[in-house]
PDB file of C-alpha atoms in Angstrom:
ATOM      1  CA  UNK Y   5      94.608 100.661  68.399  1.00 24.00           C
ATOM      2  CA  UNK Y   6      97.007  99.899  71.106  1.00 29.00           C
ATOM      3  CA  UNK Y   7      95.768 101.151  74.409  1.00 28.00           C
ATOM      4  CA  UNK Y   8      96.445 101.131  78.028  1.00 31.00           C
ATOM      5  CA  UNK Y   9      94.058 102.022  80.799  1.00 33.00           C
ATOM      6  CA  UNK Y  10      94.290 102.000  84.051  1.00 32.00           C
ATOM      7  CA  UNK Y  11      91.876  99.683  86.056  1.00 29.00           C
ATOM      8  CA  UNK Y  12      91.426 101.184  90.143  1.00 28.00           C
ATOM      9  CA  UNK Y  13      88.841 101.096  92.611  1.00 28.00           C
ATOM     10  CA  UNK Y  14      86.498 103.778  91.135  1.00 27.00           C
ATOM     11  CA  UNK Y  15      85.786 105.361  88.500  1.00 26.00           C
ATOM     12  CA  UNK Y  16      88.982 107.495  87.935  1.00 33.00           C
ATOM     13  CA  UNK Y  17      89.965 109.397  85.085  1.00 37.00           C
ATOM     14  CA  UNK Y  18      93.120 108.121  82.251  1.00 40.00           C
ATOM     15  CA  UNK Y  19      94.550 110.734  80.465  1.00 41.00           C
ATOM     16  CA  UNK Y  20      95.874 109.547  77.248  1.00 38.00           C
ATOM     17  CA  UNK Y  21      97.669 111.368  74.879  1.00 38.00           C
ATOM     18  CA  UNK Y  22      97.214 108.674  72.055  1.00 34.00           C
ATOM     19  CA  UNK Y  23      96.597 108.488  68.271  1.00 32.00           C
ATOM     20  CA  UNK Y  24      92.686 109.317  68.247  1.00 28.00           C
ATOM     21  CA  UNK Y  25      91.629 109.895  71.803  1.00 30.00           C
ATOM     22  CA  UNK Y  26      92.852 112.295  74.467  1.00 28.00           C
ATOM     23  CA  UNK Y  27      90.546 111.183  77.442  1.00 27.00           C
ATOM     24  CA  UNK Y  28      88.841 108.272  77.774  1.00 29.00           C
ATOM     25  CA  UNK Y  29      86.729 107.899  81.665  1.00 28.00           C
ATOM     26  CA  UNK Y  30      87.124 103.932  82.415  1.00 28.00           C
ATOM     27  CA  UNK Y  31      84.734 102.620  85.048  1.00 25.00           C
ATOM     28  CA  UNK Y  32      87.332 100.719  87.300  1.00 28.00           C
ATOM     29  CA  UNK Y  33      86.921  97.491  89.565  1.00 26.00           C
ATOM     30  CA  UNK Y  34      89.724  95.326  90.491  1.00 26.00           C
ATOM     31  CA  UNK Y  35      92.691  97.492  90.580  1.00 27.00           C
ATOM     32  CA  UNK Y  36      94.350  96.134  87.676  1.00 31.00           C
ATOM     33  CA  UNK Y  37      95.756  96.869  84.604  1.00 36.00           C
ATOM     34  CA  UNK Y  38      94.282  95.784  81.796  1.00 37.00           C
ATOM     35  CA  UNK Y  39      96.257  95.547  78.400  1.00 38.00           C
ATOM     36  CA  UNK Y  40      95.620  95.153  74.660  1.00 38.00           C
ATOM     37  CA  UNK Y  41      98.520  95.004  72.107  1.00 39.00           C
ATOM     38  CA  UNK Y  42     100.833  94.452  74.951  1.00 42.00           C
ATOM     39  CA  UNK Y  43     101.432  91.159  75.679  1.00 45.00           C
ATOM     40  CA  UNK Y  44     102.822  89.530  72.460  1.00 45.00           C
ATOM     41  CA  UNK Y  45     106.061  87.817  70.768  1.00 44.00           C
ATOM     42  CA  UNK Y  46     107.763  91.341  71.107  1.00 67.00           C
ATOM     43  CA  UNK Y  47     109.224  92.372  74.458  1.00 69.00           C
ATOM     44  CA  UNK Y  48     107.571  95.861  75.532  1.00 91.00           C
ATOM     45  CA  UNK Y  49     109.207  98.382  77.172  1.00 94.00           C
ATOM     46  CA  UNK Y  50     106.665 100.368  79.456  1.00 95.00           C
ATOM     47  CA  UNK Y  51     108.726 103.668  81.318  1.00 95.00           C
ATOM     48  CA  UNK Y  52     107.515 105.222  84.205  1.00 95.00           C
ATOM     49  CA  UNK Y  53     108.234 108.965  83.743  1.00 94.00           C
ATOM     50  CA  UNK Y  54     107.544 112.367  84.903  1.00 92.00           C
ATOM     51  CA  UNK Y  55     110.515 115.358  85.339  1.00 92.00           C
ATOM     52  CA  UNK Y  56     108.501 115.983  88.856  1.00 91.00           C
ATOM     53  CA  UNK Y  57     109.946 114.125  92.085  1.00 89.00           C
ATOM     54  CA  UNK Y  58     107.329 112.451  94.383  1.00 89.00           C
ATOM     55  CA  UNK Y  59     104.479 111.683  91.871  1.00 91.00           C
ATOM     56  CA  UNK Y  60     104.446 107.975  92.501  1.00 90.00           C
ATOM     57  CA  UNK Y  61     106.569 106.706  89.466  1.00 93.00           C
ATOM     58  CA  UNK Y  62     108.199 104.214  91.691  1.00 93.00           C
ATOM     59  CA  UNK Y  63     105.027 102.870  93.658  1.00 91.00           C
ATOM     60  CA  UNK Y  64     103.338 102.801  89.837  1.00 93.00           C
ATOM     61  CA  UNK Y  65     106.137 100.814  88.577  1.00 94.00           C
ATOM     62  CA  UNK Y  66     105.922  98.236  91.739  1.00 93.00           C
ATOM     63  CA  UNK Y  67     102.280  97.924  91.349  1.00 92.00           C
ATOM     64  CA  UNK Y  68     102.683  97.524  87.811  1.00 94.00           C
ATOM     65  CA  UNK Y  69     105.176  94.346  88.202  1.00 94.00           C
ATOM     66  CA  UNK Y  70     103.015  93.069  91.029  1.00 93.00           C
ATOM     67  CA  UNK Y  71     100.290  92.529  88.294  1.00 93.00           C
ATOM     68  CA  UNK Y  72     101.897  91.863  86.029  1.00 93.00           C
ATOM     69  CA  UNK Y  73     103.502  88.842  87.926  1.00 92.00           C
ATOM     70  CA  UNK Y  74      99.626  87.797  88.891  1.00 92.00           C
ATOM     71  CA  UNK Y  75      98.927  87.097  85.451  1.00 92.00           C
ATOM     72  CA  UNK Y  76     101.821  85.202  84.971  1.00 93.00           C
ATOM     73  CA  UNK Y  77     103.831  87.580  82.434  1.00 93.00           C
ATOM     74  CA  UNK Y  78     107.812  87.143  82.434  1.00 94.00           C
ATOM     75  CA  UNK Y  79     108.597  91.158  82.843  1.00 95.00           C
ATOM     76  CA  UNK Y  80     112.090  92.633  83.682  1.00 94.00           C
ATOM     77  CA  UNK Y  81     112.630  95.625  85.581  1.00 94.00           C
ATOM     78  CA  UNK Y  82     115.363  98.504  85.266  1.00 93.00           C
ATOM     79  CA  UNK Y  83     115.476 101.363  87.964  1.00 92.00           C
ATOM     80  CA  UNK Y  84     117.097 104.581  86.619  1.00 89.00           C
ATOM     81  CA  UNK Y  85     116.687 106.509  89.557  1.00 88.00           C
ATOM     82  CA  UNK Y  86     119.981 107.194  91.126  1.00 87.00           C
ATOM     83  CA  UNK Y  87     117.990 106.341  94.407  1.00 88.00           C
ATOM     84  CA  UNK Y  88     117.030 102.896  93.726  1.00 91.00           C
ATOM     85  CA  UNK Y  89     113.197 102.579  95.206  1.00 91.00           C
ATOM     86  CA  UNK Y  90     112.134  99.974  92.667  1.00 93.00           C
ATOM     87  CA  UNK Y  91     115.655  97.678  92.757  1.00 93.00           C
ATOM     88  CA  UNK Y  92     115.133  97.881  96.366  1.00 93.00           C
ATOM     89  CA  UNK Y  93     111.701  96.510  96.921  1.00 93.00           C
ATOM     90  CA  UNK Y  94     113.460  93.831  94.363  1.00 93.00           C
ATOM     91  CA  UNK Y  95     115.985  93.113  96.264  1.00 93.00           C
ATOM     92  CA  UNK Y  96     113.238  92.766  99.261  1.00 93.00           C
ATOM     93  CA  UNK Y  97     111.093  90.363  97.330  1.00 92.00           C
ATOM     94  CA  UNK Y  98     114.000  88.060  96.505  1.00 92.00           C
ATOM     95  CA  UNK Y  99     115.828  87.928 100.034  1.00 94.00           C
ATOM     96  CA  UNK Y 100     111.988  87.186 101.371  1.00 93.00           C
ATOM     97  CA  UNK Y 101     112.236  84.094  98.547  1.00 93.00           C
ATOM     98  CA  UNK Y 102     109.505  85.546  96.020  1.00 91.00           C
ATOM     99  CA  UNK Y 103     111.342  86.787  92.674  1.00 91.00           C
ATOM    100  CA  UNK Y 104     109.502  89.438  91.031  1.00 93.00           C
ATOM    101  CA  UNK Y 105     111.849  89.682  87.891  1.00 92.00           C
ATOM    102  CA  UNK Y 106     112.933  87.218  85.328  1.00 91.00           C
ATOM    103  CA  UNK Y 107     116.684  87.925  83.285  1.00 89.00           C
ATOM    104  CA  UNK Y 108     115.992  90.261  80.700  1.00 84.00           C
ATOM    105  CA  UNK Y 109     116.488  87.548  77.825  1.00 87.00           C
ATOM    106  CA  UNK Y 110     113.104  86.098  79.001  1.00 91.00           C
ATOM    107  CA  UNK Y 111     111.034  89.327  79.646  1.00 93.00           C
ATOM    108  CA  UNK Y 112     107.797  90.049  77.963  1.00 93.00           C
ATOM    109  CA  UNK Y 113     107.478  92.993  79.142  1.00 94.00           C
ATOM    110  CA  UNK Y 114     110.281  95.639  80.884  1.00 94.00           C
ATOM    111  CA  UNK Y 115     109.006  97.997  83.242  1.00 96.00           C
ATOM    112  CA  UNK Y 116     111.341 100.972  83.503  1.00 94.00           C
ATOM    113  CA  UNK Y 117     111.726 103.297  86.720  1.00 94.00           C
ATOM    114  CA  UNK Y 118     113.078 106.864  85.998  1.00 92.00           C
ATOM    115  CA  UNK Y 119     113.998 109.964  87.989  1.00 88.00           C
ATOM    116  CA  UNK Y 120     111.944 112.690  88.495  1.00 83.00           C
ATOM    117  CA  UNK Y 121     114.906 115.056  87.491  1.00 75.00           C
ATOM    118  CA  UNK Y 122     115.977 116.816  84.087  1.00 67.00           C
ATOM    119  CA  UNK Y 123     117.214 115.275  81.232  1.00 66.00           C
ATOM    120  CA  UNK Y 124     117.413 111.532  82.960  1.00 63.00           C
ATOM    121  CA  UNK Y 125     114.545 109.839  81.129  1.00 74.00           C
ATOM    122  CA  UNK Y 126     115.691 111.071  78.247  1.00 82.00           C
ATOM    123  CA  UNK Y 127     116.768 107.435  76.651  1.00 86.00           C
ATOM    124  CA  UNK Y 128     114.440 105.302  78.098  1.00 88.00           C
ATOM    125  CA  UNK Y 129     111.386 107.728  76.445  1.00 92.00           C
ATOM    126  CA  UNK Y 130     112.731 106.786  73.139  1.00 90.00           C
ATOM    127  CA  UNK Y 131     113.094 102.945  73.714  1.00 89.00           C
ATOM    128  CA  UNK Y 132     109.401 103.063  75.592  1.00 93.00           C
ATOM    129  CA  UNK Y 133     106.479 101.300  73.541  1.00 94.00           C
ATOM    130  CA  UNK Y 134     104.345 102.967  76.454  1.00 91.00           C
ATOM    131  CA  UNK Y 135     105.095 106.048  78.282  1.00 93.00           C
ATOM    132  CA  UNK Y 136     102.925 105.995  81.918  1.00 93.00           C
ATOM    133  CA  UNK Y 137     103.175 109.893  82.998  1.00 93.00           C
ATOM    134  CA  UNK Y 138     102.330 109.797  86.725  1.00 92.00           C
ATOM    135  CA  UNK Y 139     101.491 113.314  88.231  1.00 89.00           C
ATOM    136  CA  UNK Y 140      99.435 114.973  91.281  1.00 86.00           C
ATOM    137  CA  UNK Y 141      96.799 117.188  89.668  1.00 82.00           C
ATOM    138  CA  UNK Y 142      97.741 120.159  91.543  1.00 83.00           C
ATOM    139  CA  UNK Y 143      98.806 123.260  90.082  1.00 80.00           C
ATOM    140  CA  UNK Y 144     102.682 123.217  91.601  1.00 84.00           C
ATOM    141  CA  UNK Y 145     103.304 120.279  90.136  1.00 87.00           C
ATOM    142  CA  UNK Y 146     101.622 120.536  86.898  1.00 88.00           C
ATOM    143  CA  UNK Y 147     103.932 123.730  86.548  1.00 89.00           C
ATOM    144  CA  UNK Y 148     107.222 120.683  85.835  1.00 91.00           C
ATOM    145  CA  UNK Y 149     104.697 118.021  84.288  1.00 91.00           C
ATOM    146  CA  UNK Y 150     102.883 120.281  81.435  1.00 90.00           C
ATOM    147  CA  UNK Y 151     106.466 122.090  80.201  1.00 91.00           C
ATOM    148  CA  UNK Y 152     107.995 118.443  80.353  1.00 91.00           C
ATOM    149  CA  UNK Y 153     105.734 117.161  77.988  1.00 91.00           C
ATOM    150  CA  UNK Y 154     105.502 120.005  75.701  1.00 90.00           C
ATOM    151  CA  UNK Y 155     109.140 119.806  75.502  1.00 91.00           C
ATOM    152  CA  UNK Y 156     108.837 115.600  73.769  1.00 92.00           C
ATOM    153  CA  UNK Y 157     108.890 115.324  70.278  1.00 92.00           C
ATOM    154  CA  UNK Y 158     105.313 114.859  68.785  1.00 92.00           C
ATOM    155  CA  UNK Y 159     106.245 110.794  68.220  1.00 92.00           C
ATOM    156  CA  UNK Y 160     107.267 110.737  71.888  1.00 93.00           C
ATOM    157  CA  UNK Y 161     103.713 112.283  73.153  1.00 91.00           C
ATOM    158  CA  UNK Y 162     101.804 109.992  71.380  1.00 90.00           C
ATOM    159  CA  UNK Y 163     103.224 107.192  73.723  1.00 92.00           C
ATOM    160  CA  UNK Y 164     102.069 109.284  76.900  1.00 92.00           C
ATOM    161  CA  UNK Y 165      99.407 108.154  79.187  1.00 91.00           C
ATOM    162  CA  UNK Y 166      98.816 110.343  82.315  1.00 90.00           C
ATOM    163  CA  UNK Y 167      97.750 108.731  85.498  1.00 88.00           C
ATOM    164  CA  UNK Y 168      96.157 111.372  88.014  1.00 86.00           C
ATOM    165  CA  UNK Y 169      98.221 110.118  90.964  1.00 83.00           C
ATOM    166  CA  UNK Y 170      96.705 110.752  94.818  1.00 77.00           C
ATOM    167  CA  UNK Y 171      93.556 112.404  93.807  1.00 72.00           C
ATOM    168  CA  UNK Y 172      91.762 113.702  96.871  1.00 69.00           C
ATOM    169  CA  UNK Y 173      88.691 115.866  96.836  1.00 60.00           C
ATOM    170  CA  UNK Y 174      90.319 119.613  96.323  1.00 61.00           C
ATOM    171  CA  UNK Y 175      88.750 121.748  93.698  1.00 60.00           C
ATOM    172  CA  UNK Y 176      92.134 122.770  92.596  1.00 62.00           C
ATOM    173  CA  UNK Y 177      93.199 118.829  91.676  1.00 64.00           C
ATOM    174  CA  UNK Y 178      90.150 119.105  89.502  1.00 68.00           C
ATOM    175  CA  UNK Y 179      91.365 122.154  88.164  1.00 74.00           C
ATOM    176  CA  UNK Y 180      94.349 120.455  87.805  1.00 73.00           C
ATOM    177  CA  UNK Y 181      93.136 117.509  85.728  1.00 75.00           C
ATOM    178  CA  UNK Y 182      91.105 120.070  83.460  1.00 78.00           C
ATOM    179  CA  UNK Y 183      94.622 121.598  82.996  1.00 76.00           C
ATOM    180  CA  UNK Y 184      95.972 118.617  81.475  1.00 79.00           C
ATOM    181  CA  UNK Y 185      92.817 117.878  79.360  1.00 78.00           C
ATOM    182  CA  UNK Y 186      93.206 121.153  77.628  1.00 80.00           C
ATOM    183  CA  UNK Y 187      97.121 120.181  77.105  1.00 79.00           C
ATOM    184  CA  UNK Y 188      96.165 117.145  75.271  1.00 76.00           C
ATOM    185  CA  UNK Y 189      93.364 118.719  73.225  1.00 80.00           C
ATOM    186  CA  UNK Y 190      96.295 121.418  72.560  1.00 80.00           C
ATOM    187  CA  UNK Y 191      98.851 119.153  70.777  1.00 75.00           C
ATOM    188  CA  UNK Y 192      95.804 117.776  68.679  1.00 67.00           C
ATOM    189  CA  UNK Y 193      95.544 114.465  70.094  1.00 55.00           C
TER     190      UNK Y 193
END
């Protein structure tokens, strides 16, 4: 099974909304990303999506390329926010003489930024190999997130895999991530 969790700090829950699993708890240690069935002879596209604003898509997607560059694989990035975060911090890395990118051609792996507005991750979701749904488990928010993703075809959910996104100790952001257990057990995955 191809599968994607999400290595932090502590022990921190990974949401997936995958072929035979909809939660799996991963004890975390070296804030990494760990992969299986991604690296390969295939380029991957991996999109960073949520309809909500301000859930971290942008910092995920940085982070992302950042380890992805520390173990060495050629990865291309596109930005599709009309505000340009991720090309930015690019653009940063390569005036400061460190290139984070390599030309598309030569990419393993593409990480793709999106806005957090309607309708314009629309493409990229159906080019993604992996879908990484960023989202703050807090009841406002989940009120874009949850009718975003009911709204993907079934195909399209199975490449989802929420990230809980600036947890802190509130009892509704546990609420929250309850919320979008039940959503996952809902669609049957």
């Amino acid at each position: 099974s191809k599968a994607v969790s999400l290595f932090c700090s502590n022990v921190r829950p990974v949401l997936r909304s995958h072929q035979h699993s909809a939660l799996q708890y991963t004890t975390l240690q070296h804030s990494r990303l760990q992969y299986s069935a991604i690296h390969g002879a295939k380029m991957k596209n991996i999109v960073i999506a949520n309809k909500k604003g301000g859930v971290g898509k942008s910092t995920l997607a940085v982070l992302l390329v950042e380890w992805l560059n520390h173990k060495k694989i050629p990865v291309g990035i596109f930005d599709g926010d009309t505000n340009q975060t991720f090309q930015m911090w690019a653009n940063y890395c390569q005036e400061e003489g460190r290139s984070v990118t390599v030309p598309q051609a030569q990419a393993e792996i593409t990480v793709i930024d999106t806005a957090g507005a309607e309708g314009s991750s629309t493409m990229w979701l159906q080019k993604a190999d992996f879908i990484i749904c960023p989202f703050k488990a807090n009841f406002a928010d989940l009120d874009i997130t949850v009718p975003w993703f009911r709204e993907l075809t079934p195909e399209i959910q199975k490449k989802v895999y929420f990230i809980p996104n600036m947890l802190g100790v509130a009892s509704g952001q546990k609420n929250g991530v309850e919320h979008v257990k039940n959503l996952i057990k809902e669609v049957g995955e």
